[in-house]
Short mmCIF file of C-alpha atoms in Angstrom, two decimals:
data_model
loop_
_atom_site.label_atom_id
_atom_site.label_comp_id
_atom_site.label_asym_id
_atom_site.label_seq_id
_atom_site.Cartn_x
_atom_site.Cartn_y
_atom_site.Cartn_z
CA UNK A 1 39.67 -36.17 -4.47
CA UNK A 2 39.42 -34.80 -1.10
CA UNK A 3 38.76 -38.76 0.89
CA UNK A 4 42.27 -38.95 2.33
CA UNK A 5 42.04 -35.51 4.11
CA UNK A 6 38.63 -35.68 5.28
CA UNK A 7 38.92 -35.36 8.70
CA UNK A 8 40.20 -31.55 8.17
CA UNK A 9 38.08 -28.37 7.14
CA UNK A 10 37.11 -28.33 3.57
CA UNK A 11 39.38 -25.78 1.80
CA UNK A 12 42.60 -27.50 3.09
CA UNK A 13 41.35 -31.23 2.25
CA UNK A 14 40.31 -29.35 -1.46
CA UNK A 15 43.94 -27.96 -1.80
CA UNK A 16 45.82 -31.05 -1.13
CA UNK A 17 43.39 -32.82 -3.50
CA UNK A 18 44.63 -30.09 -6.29
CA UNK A 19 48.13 -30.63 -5.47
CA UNK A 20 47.52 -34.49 -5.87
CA UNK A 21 45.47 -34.12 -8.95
CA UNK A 22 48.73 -31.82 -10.70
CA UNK A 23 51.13 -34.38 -9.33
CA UNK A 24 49.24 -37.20 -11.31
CA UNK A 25 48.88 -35.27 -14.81
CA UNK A 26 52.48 -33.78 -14.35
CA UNK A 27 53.74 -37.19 -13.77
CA UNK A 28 51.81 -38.43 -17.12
CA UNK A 29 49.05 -39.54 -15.81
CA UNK A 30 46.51 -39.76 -18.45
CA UNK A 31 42.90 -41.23 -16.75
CA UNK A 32 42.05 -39.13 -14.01
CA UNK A 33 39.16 -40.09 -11.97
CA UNK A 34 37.77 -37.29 -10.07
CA UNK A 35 36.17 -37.60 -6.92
CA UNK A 36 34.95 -34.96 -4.57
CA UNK A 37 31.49 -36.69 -3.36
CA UNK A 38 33.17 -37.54 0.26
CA UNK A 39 32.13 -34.99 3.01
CA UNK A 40 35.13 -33.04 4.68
CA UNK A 41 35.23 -31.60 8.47
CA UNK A 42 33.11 -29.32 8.34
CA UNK A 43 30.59 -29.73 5.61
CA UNK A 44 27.20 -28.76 6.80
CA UNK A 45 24.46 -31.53 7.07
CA UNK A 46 23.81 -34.85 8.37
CA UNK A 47 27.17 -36.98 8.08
CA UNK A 48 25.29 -39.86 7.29
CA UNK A 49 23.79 -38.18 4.80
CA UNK A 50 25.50 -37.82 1.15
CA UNK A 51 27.36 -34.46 0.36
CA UNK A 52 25.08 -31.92 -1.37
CA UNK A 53 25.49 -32.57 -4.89
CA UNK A 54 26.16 -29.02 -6.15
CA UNK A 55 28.95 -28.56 -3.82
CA UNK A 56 30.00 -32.09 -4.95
CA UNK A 57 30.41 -30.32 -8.80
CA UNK A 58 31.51 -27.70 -8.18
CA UNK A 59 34.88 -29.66 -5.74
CA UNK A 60 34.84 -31.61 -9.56
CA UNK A 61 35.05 -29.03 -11.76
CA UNK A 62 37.78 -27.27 -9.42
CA UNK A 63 39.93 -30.41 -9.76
CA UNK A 64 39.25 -30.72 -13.89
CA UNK A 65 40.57 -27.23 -13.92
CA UNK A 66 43.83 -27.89 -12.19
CA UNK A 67 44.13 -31.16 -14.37
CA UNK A 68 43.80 -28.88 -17.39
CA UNK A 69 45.95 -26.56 -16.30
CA UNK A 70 48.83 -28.78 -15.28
CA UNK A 71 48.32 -30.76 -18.68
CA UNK A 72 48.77 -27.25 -20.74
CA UNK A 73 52.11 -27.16 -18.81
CA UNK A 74 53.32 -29.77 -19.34
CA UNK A 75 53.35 -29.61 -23.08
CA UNK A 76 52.10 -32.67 -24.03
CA UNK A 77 49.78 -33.51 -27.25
CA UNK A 78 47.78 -36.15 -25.09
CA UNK A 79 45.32 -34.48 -23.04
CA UNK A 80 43.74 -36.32 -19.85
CA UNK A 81 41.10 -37.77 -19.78
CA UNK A 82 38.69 -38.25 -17.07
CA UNK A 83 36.40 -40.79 -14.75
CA UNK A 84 33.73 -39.00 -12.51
CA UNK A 85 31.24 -40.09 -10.12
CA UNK A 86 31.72 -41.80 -6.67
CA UNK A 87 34.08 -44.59 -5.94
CA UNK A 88 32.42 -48.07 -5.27
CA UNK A 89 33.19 -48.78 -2.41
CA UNK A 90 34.97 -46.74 -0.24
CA UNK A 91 39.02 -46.60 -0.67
CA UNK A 92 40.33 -49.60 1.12
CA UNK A 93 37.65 -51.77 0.95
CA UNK A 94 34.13 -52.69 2.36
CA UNK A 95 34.62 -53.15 6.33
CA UNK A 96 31.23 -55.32 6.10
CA UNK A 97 29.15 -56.85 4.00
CA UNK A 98 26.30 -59.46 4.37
CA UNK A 99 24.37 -59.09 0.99
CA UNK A 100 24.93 -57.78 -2.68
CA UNK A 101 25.04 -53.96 -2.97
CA UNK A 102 22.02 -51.95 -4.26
CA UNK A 103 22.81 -51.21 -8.34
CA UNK A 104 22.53 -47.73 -9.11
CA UNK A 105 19.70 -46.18 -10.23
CA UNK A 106 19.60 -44.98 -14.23
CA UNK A 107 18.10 -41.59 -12.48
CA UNK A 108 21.30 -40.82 -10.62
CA UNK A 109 23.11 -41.78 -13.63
CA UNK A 110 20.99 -39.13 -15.77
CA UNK A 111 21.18 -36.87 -13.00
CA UNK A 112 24.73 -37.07 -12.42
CA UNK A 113 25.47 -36.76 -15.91
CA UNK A 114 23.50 -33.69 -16.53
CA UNK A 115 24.97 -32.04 -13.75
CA UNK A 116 28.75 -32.79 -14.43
CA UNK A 117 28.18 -31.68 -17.86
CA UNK A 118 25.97 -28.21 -16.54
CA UNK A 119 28.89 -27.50 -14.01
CA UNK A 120 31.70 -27.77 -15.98
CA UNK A 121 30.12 -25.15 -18.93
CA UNK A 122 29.36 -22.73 -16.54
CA UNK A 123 32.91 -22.94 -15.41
CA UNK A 124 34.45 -22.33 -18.91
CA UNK A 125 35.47 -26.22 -19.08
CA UNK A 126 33.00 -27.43 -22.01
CA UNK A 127 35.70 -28.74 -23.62
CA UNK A 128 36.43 -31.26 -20.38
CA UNK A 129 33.17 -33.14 -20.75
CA UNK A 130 34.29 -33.84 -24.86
CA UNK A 131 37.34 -36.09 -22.19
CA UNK A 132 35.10 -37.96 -19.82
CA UNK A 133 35.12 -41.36 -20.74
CA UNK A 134 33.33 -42.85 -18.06
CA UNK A 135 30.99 -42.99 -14.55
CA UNK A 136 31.39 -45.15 -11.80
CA UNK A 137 28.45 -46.97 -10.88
CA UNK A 138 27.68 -49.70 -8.84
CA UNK A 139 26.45 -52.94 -10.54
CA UNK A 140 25.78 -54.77 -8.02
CA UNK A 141 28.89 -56.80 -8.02
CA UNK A 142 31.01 -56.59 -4.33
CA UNK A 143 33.20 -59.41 -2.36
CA UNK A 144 33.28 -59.58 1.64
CA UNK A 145 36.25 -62.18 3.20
CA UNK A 146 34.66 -65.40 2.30
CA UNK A 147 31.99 -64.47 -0.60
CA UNK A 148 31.38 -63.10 -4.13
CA UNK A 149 28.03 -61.09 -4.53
CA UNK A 150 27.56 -62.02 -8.32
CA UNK A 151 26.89 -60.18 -11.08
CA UNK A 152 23.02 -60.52 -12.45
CA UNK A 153 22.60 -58.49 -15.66
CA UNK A 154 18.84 -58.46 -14.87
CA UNK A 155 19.22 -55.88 -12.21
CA UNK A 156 21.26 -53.52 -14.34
CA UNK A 157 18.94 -53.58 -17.69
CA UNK A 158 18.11 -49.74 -17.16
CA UNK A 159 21.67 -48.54 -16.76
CA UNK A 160 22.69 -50.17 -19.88
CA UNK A 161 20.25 -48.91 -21.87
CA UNK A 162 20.82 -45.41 -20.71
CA UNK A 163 24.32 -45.31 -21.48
CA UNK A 164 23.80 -46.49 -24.36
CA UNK A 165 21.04 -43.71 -25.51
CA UNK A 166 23.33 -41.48 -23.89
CA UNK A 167 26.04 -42.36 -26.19
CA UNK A 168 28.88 -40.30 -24.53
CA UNK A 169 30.60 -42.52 -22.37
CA UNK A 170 30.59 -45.77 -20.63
CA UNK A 171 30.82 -46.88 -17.03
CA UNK A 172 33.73 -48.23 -14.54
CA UNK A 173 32.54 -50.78 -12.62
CA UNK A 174 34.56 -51.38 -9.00
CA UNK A 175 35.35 -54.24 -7.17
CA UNK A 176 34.72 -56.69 -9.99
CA UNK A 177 37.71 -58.96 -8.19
CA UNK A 178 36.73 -62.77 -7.96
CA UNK A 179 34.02 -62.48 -10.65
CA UNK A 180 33.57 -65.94 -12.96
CA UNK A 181 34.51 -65.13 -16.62
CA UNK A 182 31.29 -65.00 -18.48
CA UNK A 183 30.10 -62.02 -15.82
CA UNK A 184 33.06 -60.17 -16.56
CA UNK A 185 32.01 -60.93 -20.20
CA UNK A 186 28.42 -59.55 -19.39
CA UNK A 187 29.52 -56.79 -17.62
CA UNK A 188 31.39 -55.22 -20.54
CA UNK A 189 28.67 -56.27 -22.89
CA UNK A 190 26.43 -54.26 -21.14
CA UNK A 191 28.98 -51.04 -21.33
CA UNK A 192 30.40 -51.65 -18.29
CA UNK A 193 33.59 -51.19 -20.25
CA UNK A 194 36.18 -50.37 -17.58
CA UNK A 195 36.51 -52.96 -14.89
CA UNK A 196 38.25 -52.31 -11.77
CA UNK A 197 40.62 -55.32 -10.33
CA UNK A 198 42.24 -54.78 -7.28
CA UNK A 199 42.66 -57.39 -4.05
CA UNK A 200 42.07 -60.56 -6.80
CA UNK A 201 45.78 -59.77 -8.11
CA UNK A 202 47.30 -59.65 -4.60
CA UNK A 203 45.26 -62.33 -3.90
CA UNK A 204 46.91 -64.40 -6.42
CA UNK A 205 50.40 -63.39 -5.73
CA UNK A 206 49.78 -64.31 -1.79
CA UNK A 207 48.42 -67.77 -3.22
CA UNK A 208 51.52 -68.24 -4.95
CA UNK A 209 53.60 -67.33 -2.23
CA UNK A 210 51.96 -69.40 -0.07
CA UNK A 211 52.25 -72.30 -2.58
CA UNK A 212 55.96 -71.65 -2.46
CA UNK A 213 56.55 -71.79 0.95
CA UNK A 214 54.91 -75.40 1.17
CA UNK A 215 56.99 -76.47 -1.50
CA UNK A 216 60.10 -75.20 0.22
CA UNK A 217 58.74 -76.96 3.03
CA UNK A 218 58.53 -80.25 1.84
CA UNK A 219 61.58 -79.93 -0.73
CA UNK A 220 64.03 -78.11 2.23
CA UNK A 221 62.68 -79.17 5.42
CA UNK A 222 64.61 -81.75 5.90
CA UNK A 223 68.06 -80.28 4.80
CA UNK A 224 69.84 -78.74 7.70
CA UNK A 225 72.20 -76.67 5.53
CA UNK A 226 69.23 -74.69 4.36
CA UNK A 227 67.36 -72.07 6.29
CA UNK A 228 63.31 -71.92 5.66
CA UNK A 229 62.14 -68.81 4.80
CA UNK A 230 59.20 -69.18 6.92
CA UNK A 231 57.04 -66.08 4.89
CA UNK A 232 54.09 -67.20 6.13
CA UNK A 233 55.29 -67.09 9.69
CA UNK A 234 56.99 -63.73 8.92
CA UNK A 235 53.49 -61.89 7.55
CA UNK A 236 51.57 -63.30 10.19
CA UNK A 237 53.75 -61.47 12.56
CA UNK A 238 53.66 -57.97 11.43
CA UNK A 239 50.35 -58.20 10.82
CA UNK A 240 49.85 -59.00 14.54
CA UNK A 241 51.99 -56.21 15.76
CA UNK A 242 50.91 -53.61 13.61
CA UNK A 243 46.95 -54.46 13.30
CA UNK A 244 46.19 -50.89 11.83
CA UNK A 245 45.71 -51.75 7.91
CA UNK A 246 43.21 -55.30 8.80
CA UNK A 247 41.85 -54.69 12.40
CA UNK A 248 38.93 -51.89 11.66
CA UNK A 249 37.80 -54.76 8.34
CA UNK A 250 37.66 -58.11 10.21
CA UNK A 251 35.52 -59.58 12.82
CA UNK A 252 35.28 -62.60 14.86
CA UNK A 253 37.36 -64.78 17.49
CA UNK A 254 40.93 -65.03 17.47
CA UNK A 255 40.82 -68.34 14.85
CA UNK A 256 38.55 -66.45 12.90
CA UNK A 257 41.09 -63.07 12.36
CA UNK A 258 43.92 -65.53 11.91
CA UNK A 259 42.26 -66.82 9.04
CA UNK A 260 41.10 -64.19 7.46
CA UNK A 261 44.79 -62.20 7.61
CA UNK A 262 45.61 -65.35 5.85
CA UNK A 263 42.68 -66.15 3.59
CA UNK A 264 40.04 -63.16 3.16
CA UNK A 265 39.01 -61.86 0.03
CA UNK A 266 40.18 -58.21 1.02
CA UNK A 267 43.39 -59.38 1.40
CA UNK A 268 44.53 -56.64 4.07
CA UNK A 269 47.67 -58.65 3.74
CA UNK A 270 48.66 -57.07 0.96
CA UNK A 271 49.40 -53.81 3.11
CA UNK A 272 51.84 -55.82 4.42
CA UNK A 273 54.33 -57.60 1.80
CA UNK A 274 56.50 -53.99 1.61
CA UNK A 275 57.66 -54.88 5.19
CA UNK A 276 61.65 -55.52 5.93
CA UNK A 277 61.16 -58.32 7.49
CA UNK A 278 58.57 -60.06 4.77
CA UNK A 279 60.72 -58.65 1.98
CA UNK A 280 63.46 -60.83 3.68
CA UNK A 281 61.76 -63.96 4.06
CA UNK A 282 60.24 -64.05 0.80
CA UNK A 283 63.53 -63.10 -1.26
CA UNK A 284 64.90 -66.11 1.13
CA UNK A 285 62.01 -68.33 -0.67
CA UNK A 286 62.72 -67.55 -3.80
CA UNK A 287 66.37 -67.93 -3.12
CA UNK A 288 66.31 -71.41 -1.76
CA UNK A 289 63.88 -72.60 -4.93
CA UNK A 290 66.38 -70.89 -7.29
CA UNK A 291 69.44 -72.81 -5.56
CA UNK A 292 67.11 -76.28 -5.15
CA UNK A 293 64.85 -76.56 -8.16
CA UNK A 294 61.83 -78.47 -6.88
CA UNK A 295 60.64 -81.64 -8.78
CA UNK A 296 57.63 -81.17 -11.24
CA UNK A 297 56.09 -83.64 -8.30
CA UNK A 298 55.45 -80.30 -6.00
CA UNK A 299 55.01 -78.12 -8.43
CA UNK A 300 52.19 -79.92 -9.59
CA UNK A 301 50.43 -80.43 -6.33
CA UNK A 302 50.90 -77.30 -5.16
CA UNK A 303 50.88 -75.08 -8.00
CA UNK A 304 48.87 -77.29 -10.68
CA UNK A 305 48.29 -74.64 -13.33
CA UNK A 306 51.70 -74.04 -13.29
CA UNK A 307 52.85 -77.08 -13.79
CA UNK A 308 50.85 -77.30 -17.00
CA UNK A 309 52.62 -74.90 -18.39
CA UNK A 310 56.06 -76.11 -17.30
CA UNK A 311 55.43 -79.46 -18.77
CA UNK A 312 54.42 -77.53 -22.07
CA UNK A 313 57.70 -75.63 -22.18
CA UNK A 314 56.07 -72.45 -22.07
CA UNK A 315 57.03 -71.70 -18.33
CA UNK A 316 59.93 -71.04 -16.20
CA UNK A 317 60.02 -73.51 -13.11
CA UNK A 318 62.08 -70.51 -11.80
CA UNK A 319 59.74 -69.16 -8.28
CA UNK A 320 59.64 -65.74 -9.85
CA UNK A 321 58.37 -67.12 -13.50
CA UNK A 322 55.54 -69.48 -11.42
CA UNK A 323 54.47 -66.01 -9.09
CA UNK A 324 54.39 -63.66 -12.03
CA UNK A 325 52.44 -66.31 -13.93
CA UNK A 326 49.62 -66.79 -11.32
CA UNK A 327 49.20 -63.38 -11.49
CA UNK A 328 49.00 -63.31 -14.98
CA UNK A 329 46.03 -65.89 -15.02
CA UNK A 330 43.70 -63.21 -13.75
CA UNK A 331 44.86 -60.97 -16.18
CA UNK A 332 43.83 -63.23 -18.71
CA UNK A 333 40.44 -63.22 -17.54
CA UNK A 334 40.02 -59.75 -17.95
CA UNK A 335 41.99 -59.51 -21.19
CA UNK A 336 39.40 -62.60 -22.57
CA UNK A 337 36.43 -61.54 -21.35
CA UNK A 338 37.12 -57.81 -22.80
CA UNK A 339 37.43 -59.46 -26.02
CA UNK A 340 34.58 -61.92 -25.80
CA UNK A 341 32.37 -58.72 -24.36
CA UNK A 342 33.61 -56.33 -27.50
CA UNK A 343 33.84 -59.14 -30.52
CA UNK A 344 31.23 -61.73 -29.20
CA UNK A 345 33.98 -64.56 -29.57
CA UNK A 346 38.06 -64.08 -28.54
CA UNK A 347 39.42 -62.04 -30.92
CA UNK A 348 43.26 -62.33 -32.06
CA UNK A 349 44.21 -58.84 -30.77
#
């Protein structure tokens, strides 16, 4: 949608959306989420107030039709198919947040449903709404830089059971990062079947970095023919210089914004890792660990999961093996709970 050209007049945020939208499905994209619900320069109305929802349709159904369009040129036997309602939260990340989001009520949900279906027809694009697979709602579930709002399945009883009389699609929940594995089992149970993970995957690979580097520390730091890579050092520099992608999302005295670059749930550090100079340290770390293998010893205090599955011969004690790995362990928490939220027990698929 429109969000990243906000700031200018409607027609010219609406046509760069378009041209984004055909990029995606020309590339091959197949699951196009449409979102037009964000107010441009000069939409009429109360700024604080949300877009009017017929004008929000009818930005939707302009972007479905350029999707369909761009599809039918490409050639392709796989049509798109498509997400709709409004990103939760906003791109980027909550700026603040003291309690647990409000869960959305199962009368926007109707309402919004209704209407997406209503506006597409009129605009000759019935056969779009046969393709949307899902609606973003909020269920409640959100993270700020030091705390998970949790998922309680009590508050979202009337949502499920619309969706479920409703029978045409399910919902994408956002921001489910840092939830415990039996509510990411919940959620899907209660056909919140698409769950969003984000910040929790750069979280892990900045946990594994960070791992590294104390490893390199106490395996190198005593060699003088070896040079530490010093990546923490390195990100905590560019992220002082260039404060743009963190500064406007955390708060607090100087010790405070120190640790959160570091440590926050948002992870605005991940912004950051495409940087020359971080790409330089941390190809040095995984360098140095590649020419001195460090003893299981570190590995297992600073990377203990790991080091389970080195022991067990199913791991690499190579850096890149241990980094893709921690990653991996949050996948398998969404792969799990997908199949304990389908199947009712873990399936062998």
């Amino acid at each position: 949608g429109p969000y990243p050209w906000r700031q200018e007049p409607a027609a010219l945020a609406m046509q760069k959306a378009e041209d984004l939208v055909r990029s995606y499905v020309e590339a091959g994209f197949c699951k196009i989420h449409l979102d037009a619900s964000m107010r441009c320069a000069d939409d009429a109305g109360d700024p604080k107030t949300p877009l009017n929802e017929t004008i929000v349709m009818e930005r939707t159904a302009a972007l479905a039709r350029v999707a369909e369009e761009a599809a039918s040129r490409r050639g392709s036997d796989v049509r798109p198919v498509y997400v709709v309602g409004t990103e939760v939260p906003v791109p980027g990340g909550e700026k603040t947040r003291s309690q647990a989001p409000e869960v959305t009520s199962a009368e926007d949900v109707r309402s919004t449903l209704e209407q997406t279906k209503a506006t597409l027809e009129r605009r000759g694009l019935g056969h779009v709404w046969e393709r949307v697979i899902a609606l973003v709602v909020q269920p409640g579930v959100e993270y700020s830089d030091d705390a998970v709002f949790e998922y309680d399945r009590c508050k979202t009883a009337n949502l499920s059971a619309l969706i479920r009389e409703a029978g045409t699609c399910v919902y994408e929940a956002h921001s489910t990062d840092y939830q415990k594995p039996e509510a990411l089992s919940q959620l899907v149970k209660d056909h919140f079947a698409i769950l969003k993970v984000g910040p929790w995957l750069t979280f892990a690979f900045r946990e594994a970095v960070f791992a590294l580097s104390m490893i390199e520390e106490e395996w190198l730091g005593d060699r003088r023919s070896v040079e530490l890579s010093r990546v923490r050092e390195a990100l905590e520099s560019v992220m002082v210089k260039d404060p743009a992608d963190w500064q406007g999302y955390y708060t607090g005295d100087e010790a405070y914004l120190r640790y959160a670059r570091r440590y926050s749930f948002s992870d605005r550090c991940r912004y950051y890792w495409p940087r020359p100079e971080v790409q330089a340290a941390l190809s040095r770390l995984v360098s140095n660990l590649k020419n001195y293998p460090p003893p299981l010893t570190l590995i297992s205090q600073f990377l203990p999961v790991q080091y389970e599955g080195v022991r067990a011969g199913v791991l690499s004690a190579d850096p890149t093996a241990l980094i893709c790995d921690k990653i991996a362990g949050v996948l398998r928490l969404y792969s799990k709970a997908c199949r304990l939220g389908l199947f009712g027990r873990e399936s062998a698929g």
